[in-house]
Short mmCIF file of C-alpha atoms and ligand atoms in Angstrom, two decimals:
data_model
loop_
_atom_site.label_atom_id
_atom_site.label_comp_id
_atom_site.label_asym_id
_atom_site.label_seq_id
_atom_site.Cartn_x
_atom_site.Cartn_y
_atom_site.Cartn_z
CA UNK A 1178 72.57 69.71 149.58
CA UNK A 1179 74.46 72.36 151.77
CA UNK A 1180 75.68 75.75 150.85
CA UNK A 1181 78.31 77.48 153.17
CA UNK A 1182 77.53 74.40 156.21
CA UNK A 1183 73.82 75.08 156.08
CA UNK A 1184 71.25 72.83 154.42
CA UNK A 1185 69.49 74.15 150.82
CA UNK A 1186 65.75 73.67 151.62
CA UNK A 1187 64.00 75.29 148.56
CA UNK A 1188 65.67 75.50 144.92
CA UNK A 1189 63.68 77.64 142.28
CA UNK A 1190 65.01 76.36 138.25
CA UNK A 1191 64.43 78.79 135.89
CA UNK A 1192 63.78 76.81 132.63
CA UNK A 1193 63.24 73.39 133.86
CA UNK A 1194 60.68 72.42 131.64
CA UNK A 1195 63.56 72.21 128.73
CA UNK A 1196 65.97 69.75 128.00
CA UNK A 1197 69.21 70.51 130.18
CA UNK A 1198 66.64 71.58 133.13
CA UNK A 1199 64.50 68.61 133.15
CA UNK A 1200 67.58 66.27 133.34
CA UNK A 1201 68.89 68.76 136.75
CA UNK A 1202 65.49 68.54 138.31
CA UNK A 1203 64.88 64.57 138.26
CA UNK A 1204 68.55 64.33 139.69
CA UNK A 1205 68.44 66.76 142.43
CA UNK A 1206 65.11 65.14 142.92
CA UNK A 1207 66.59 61.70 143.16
CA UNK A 1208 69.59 62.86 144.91
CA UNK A 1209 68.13 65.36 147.51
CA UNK A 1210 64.47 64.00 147.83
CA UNK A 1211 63.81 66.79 150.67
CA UNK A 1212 64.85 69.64 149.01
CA UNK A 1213 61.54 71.49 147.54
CA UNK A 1214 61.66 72.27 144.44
CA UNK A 1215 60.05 74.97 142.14
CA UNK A 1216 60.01 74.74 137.98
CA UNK A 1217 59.62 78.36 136.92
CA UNK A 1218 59.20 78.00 133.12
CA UNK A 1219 57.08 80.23 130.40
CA UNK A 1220 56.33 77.05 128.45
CA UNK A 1221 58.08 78.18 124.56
CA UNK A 1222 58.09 76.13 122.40
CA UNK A 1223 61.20 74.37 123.80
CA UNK A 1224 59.79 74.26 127.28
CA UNK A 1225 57.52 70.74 127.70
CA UNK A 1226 56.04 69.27 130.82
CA UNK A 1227 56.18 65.77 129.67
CA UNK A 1228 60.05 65.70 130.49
CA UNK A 1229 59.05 65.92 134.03
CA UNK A 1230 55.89 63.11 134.14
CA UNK A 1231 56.44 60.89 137.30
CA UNK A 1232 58.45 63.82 138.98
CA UNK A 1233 56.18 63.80 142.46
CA UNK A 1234 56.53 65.15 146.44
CA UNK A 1235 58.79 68.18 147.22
CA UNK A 1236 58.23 69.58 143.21
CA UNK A 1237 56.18 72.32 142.19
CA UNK A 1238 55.33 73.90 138.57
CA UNK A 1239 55.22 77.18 138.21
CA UNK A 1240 54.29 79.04 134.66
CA UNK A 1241 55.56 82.11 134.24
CA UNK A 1242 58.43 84.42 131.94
CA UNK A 1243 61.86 85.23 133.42
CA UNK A 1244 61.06 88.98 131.97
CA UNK A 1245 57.68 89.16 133.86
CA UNK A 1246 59.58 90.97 137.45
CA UNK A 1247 56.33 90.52 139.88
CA UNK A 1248 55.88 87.35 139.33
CA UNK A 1249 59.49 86.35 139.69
CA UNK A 1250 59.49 88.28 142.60
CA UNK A 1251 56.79 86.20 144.13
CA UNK A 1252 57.98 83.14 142.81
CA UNK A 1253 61.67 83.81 145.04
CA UNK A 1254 60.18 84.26 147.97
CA UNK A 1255 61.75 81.84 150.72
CA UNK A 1256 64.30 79.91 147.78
CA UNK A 1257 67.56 80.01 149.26
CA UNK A 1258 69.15 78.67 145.11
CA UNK A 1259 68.36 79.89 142.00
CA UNK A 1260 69.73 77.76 139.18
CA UNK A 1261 68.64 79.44 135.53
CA UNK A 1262 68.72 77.38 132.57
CA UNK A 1263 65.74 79.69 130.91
CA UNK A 1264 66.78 80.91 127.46
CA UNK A 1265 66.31 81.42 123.84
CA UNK A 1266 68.65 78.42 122.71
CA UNK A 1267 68.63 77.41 119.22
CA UNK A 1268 71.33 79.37 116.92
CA UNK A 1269 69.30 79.34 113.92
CA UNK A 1270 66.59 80.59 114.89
CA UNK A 1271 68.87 83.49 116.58
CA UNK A 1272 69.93 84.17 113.41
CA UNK A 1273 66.13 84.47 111.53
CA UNK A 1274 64.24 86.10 114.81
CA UNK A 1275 66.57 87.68 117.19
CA UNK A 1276 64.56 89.66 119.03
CA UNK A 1277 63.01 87.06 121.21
CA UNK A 1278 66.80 85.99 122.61
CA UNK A 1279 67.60 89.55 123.29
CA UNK A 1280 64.58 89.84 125.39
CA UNK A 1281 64.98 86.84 126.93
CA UNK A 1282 68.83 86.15 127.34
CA UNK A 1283 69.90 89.63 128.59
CA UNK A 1284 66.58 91.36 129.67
CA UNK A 1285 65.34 88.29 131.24
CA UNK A 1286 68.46 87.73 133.19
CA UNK A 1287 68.05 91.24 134.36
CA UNK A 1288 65.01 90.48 135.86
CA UNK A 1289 65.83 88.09 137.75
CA UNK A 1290 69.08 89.81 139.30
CA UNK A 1291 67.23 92.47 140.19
CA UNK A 1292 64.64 90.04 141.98
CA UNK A 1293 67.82 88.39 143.92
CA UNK A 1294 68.89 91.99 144.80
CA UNK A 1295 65.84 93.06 146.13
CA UNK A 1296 65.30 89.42 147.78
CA UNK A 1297 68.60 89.57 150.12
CA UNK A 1298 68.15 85.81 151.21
CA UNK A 1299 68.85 83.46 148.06
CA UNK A 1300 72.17 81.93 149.10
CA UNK A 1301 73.62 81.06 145.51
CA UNK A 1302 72.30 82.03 141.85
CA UNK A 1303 73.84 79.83 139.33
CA UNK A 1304 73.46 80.87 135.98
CA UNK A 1305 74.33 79.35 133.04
CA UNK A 1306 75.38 80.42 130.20
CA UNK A 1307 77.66 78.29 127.19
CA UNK A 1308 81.23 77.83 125.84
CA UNK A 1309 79.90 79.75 122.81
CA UNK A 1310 80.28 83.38 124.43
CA UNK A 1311 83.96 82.72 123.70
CA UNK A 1312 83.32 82.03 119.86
CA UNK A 1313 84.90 80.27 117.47
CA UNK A 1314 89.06 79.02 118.26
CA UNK A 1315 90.93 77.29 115.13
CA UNK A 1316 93.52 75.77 117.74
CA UNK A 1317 93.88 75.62 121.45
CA UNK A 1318 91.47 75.79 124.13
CA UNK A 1319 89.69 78.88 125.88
CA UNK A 1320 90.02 79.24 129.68
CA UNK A 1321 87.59 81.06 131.83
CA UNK A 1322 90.23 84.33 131.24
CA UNK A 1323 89.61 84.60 127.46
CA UNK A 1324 87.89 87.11 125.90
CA UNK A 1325 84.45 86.78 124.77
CA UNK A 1326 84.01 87.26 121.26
CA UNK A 1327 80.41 85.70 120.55
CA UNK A 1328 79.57 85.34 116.56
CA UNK A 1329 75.67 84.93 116.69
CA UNK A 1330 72.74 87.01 118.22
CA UNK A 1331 72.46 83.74 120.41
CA UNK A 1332 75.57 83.91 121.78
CA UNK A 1333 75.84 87.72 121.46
CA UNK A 1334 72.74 87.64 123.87
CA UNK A 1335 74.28 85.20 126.03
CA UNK A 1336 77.83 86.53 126.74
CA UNK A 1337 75.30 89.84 127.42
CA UNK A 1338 73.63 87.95 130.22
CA UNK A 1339 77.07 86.53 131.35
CA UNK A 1340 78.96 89.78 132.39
CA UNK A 1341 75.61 91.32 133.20
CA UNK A 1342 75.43 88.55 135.89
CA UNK A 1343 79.02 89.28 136.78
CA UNK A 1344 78.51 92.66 137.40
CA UNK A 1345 75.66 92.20 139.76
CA UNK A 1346 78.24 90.12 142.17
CA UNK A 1347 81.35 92.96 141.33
CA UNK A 1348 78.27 95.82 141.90
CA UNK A 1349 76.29 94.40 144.76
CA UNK A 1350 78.22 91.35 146.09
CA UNK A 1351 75.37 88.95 145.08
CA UNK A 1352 76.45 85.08 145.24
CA UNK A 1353 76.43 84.40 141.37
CA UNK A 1354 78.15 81.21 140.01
CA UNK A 1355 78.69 81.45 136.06
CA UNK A 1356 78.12 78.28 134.10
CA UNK A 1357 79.70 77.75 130.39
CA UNK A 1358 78.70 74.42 129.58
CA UNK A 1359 80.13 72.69 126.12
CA UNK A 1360 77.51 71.00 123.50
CA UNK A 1361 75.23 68.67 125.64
CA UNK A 1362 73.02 66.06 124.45
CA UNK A 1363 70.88 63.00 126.08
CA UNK A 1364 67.66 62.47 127.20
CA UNK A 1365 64.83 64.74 126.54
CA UNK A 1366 66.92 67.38 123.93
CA UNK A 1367 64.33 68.91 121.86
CA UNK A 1368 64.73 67.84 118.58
CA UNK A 1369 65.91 71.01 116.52
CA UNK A 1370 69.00 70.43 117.79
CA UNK A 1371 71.94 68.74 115.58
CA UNK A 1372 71.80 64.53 117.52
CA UNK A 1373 68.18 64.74 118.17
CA UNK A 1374 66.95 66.58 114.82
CA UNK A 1375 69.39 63.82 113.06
CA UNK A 1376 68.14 61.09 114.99
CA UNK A 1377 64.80 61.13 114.50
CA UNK A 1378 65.28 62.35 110.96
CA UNK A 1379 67.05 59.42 109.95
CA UNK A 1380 64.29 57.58 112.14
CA UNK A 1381 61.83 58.90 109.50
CA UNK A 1382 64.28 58.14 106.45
CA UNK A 1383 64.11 61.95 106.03
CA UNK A 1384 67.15 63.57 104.81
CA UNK A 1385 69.79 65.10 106.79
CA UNK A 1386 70.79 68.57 106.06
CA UNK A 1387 74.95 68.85 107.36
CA UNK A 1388 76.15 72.14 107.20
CA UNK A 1389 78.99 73.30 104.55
CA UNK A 1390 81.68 70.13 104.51
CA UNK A 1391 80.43 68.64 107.91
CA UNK A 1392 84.17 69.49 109.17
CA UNK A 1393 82.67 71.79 111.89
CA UNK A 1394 83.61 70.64 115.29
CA UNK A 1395 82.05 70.29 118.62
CA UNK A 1396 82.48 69.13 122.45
CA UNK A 1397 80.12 66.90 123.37
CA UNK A 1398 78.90 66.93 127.04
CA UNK A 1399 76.84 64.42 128.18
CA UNK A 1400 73.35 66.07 130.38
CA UNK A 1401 74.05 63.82 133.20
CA UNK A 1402 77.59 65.54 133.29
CA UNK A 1403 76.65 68.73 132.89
CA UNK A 1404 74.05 68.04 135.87
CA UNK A 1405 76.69 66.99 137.96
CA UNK A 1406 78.87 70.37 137.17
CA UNK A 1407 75.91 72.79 138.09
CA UNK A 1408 75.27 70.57 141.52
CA UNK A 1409 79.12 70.99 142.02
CA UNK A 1410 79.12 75.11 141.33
CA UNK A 1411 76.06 74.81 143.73
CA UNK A 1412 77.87 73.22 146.84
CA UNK A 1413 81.45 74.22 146.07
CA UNK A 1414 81.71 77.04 143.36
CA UNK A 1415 82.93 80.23 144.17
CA UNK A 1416 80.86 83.46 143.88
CA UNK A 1417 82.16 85.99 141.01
CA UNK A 1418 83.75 82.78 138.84
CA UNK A 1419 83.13 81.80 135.66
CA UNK A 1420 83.79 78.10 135.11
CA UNK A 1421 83.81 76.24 131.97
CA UNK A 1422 82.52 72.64 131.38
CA UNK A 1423 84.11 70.77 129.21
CA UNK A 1424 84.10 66.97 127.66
CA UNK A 1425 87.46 66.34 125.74
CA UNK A 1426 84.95 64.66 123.25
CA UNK A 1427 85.55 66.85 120.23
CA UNK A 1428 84.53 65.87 116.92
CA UNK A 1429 83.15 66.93 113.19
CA UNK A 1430 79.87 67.29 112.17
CA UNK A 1431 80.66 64.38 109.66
CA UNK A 1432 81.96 61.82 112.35
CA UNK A 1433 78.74 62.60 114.46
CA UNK A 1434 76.02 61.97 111.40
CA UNK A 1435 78.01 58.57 110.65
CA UNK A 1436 78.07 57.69 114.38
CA UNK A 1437 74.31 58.23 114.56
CA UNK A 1438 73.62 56.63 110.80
CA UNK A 1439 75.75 53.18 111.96
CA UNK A 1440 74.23 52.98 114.99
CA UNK A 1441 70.43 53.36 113.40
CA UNK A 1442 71.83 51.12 110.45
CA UNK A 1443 70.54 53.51 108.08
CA UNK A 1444 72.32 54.42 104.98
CA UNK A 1445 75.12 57.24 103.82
CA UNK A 1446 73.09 58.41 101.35
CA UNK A 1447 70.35 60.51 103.78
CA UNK A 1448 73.15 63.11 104.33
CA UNK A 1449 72.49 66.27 102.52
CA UNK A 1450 74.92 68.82 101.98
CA UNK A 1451 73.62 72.46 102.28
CA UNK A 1452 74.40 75.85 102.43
CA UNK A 1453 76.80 77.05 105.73
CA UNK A 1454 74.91 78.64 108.47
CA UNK A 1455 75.87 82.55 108.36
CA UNK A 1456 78.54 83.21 110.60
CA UNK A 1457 79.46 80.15 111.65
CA UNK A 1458 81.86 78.98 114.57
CA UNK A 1459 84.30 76.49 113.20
CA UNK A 1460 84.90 74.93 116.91
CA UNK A 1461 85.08 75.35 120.48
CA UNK A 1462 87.30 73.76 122.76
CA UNK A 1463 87.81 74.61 126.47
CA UNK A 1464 89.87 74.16 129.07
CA UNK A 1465 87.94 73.27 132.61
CA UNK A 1466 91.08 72.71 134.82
CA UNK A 1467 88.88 75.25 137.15
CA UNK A 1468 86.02 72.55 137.53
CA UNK A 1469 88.37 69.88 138.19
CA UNK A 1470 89.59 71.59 141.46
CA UNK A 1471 85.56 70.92 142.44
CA UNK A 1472 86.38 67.25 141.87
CA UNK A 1473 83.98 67.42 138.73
CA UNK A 1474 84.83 65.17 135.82
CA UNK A 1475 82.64 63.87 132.50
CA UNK A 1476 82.09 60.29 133.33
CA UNK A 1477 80.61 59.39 129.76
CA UNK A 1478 82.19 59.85 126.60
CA UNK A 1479 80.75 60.25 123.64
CA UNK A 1480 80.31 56.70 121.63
CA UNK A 1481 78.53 55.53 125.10
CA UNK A 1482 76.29 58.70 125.71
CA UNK A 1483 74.90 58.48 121.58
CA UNK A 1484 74.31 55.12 121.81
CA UNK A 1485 72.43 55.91 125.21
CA UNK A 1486 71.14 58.56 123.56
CA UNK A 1487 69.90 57.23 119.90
CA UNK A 1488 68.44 54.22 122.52
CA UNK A 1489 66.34 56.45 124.29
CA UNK A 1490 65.04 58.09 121.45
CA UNK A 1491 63.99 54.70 120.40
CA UNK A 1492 62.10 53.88 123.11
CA UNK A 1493 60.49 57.12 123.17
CA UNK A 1494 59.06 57.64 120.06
CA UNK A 1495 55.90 58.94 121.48
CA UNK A 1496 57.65 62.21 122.83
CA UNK A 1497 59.61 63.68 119.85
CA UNK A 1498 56.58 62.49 117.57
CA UNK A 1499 54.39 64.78 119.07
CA UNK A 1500 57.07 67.26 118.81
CA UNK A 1501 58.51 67.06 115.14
CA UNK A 1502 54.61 66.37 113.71
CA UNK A 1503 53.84 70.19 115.11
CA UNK A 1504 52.98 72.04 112.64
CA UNK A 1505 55.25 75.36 113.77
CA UNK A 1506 58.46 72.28 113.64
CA UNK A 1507 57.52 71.51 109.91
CA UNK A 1508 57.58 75.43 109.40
CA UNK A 1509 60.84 75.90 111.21
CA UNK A 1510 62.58 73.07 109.57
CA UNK A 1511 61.30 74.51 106.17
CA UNK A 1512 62.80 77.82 106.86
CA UNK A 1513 66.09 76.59 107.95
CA UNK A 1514 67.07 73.51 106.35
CA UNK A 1515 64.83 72.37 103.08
P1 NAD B 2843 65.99 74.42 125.96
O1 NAD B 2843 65.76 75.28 124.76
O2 NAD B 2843 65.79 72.96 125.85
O3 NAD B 2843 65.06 74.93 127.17
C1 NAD B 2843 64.91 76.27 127.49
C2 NAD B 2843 63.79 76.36 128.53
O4 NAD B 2843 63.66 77.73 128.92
C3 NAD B 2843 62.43 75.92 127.99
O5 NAD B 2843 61.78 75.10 128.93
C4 NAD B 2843 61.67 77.23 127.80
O6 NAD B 2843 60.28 77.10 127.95
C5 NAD B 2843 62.29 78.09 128.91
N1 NAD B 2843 62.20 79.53 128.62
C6 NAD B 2843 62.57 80.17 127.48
N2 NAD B 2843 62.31 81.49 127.60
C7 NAD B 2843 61.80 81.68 128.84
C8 NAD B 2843 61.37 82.83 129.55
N3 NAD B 2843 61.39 84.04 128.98
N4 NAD B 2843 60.92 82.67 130.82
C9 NAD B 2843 60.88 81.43 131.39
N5 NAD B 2843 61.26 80.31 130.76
C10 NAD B 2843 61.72 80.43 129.50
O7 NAD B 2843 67.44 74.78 126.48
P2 NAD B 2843 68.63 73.84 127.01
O8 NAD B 2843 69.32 73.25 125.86
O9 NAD B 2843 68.10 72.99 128.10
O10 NAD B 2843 69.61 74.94 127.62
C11 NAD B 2843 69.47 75.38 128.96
C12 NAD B 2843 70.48 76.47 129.23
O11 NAD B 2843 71.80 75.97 129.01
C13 NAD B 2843 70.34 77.68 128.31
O12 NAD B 2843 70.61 78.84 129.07
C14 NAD B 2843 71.42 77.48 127.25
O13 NAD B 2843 71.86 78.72 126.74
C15 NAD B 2843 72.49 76.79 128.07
N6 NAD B 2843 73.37 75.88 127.33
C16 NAD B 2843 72.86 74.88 126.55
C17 NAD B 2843 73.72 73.99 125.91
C18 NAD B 2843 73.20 72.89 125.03
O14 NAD B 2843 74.00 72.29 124.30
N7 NAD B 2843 71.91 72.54 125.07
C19 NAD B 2843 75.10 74.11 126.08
C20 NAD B 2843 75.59 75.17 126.87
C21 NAD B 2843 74.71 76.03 127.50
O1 DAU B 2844 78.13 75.02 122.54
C1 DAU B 2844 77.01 75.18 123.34
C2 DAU B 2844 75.82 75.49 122.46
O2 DAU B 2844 75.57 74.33 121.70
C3 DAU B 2844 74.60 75.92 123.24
O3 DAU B 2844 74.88 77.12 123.91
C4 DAU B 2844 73.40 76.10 122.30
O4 DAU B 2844 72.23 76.38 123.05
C5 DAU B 2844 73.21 74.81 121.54
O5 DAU B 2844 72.16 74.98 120.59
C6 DAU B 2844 74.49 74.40 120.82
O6 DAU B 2844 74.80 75.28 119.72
P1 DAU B 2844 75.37 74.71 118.32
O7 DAU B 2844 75.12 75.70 117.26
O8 DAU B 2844 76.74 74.20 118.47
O9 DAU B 2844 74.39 73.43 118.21
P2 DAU B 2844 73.50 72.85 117.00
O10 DAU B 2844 72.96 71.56 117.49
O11 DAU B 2844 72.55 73.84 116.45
O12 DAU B 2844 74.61 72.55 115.89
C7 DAU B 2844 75.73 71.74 116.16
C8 DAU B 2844 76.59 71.72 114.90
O13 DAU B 2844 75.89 71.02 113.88
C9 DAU B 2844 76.90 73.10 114.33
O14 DAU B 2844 78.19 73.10 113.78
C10 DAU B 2844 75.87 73.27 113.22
C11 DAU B 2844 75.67 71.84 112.73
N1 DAU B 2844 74.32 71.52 112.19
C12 DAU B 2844 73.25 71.73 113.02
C13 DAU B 2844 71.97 71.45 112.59
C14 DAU B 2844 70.79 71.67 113.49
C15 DAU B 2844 74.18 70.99 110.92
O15 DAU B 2844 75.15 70.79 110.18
N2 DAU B 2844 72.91 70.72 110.50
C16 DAU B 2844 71.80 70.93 111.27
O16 DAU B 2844 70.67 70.65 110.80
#
């Protein structure tokens, strides 16, 4: 891996103990076995070590909170990337306990820009943040230029982190990359989220709570994609740009929950209607003409990645059982969905 001609010998991933970080250490891992890298990760609840078992040789864990300064500041000391994934992530629970996602999403991201500031050697800080800082678009597709206009304290907290991460390259010229990946799934998603909470639910013959009509749309993004993207922006991006990932894999609620039912061969009838999350985005659709001038495209769409997906959840039963039997998982799916 080489940024500006020179070789990347230590990366430090904020966050890769969770689901999109885990998937971007075992590849860089895989694909640039000499390149050391460091896990920085407070361990939430979404953060799990077990997505990283067999990861061995030029990897190091490190447990600590993106807010915590001194310890990020020792933590950065000779990494020449800084990739963060580390966030508050889950929409719902943005919308019962917001606090935490401020702190984390916009303070936290603070933290570590004033660590790269005061640093003066990390060559490229990719950050990433999601399609959803543009909200909600009936028609059409949002391009990097579009205005942010984020609907939830999630995505509020996120677009916060965004231009604050901006400014820091306009302000002080660091080397900061901007990430705005579309819905991902895959491997190792924790399972509040709407394919893996569905998955196993219907696994369990529990039922499955859809939102309003189900006509709610989504671009899918496959992890391995999405992987691929932030290893692009690493090499090739372009300090002070946004750039949007994108799938061209949009569809409802409804056509997801039957995709995952007839693949499980489980029945219609587990689908629940309930009451529409508060303040929520109809769709989001972008246009990532910017990441195809890296040479980036998706390479799975989306019947492939669910069945790879539903098929790994199969075979790894152990992992999101000792998740979803938690007791604090029973209490959050209480509080949002029964
Ligand atoms: P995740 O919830 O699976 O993992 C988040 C990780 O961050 C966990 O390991 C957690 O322990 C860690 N973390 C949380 N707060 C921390 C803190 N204060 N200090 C250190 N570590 C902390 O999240 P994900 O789905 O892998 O998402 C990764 C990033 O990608 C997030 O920034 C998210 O906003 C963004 N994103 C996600 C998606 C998606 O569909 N999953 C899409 C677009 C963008
Ligand atoms: O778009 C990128 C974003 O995608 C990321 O930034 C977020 O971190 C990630 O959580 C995701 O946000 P969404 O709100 O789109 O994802 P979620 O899986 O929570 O919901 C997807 C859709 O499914 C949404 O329209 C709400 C609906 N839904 C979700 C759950 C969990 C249901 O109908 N029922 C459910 O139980």
């Amino acid at each position: 891996m080489q940024v500006d001609g020179r070789d990347v010998k230590r990366i430090m991933v904020a966050g890769g103990a969770g689901f999109i970080g885990s998937n971007f250490i075992r590849s860089v891992h895989r694909r640039f076995p000499a390149v050391d890298v460091l896990n920085y990760d407070k361990l939430t609840y979404a953060g799990n070590l077990e997505n990283l078992e067999g990861i061995e040789g030029h990897y190091a864990f490190v447990q600590g909170d993106i807010r915590d300064a001194a310890a990020v500041e020792k933590a950065l000391a000779g990494v020449d990337v800084l990739v963060n994934f580390a966030a508050e992530t889950h929409v719902d629970r943005s919308i019962h306990d917001p606090g935490d996602f401020i702190l984390t999403d916009v303070y936290g991201v603070f933290v570590l820009l004033e660590a790269v500031r005061r640093n003066g050697a990390v060559r490229r800080f990719v950050h990433v943040s999601t399609d959803e800082v543009y909200g909600s678009i009936a028609e059409g597709r949002f391009s990097e230029e579009s205005p942010l206009n984020p609907s939830s304290p999630y995505s509020a907290s996120k677009a916060g982190g965004d231009r604050l991460a901006y400014s820091y390259f306009r302000t002080f010229g660091l080397p900061v990359i901007i990430a705005r990946p579309a819905n991902n799934y895959g491997p190792y998603q924790y399972p509040e989220k709407l394919i893996p909470f569905f998955v196993t639910r219907a696994l369990q013959d529990f039922p499955l709570p859809l939102y309003g009509d189900g006509s709610n749309r989504r671009d899918w993004l496959f992890v391995e994609d999405t992987v691929a993207g932030i290893l692009a922006l690493i090499e090739k991006g372009e300090p002070g740009l946004a750039y949007n990932l994108g799938a061209d894999q949009e569809r409802s609620n409804s056509e997801v929950t039957r995709l995952i039912l007839e693949i499980l061969g489980k029945p219609g009838s587990l689908v629940r209607a309930v009451a529409d999350r508060r303040g929520h985005d109809f769709r989001y659709a972008l246009d990532w003409e910017r990441m195809k001038g890296l040479g980036w495209r998706p390479g799975v769409g989306f019947e492939e990645g669910l069945r790879r997906t539903v098929e790994w959840y199969l075979k790894h039963e152990g992992w999101w059982r000792r998740l979803v039997e938690k007791k604090a998982f029973r209490s959050h799916v209480r509080k949002n969905y029964e």
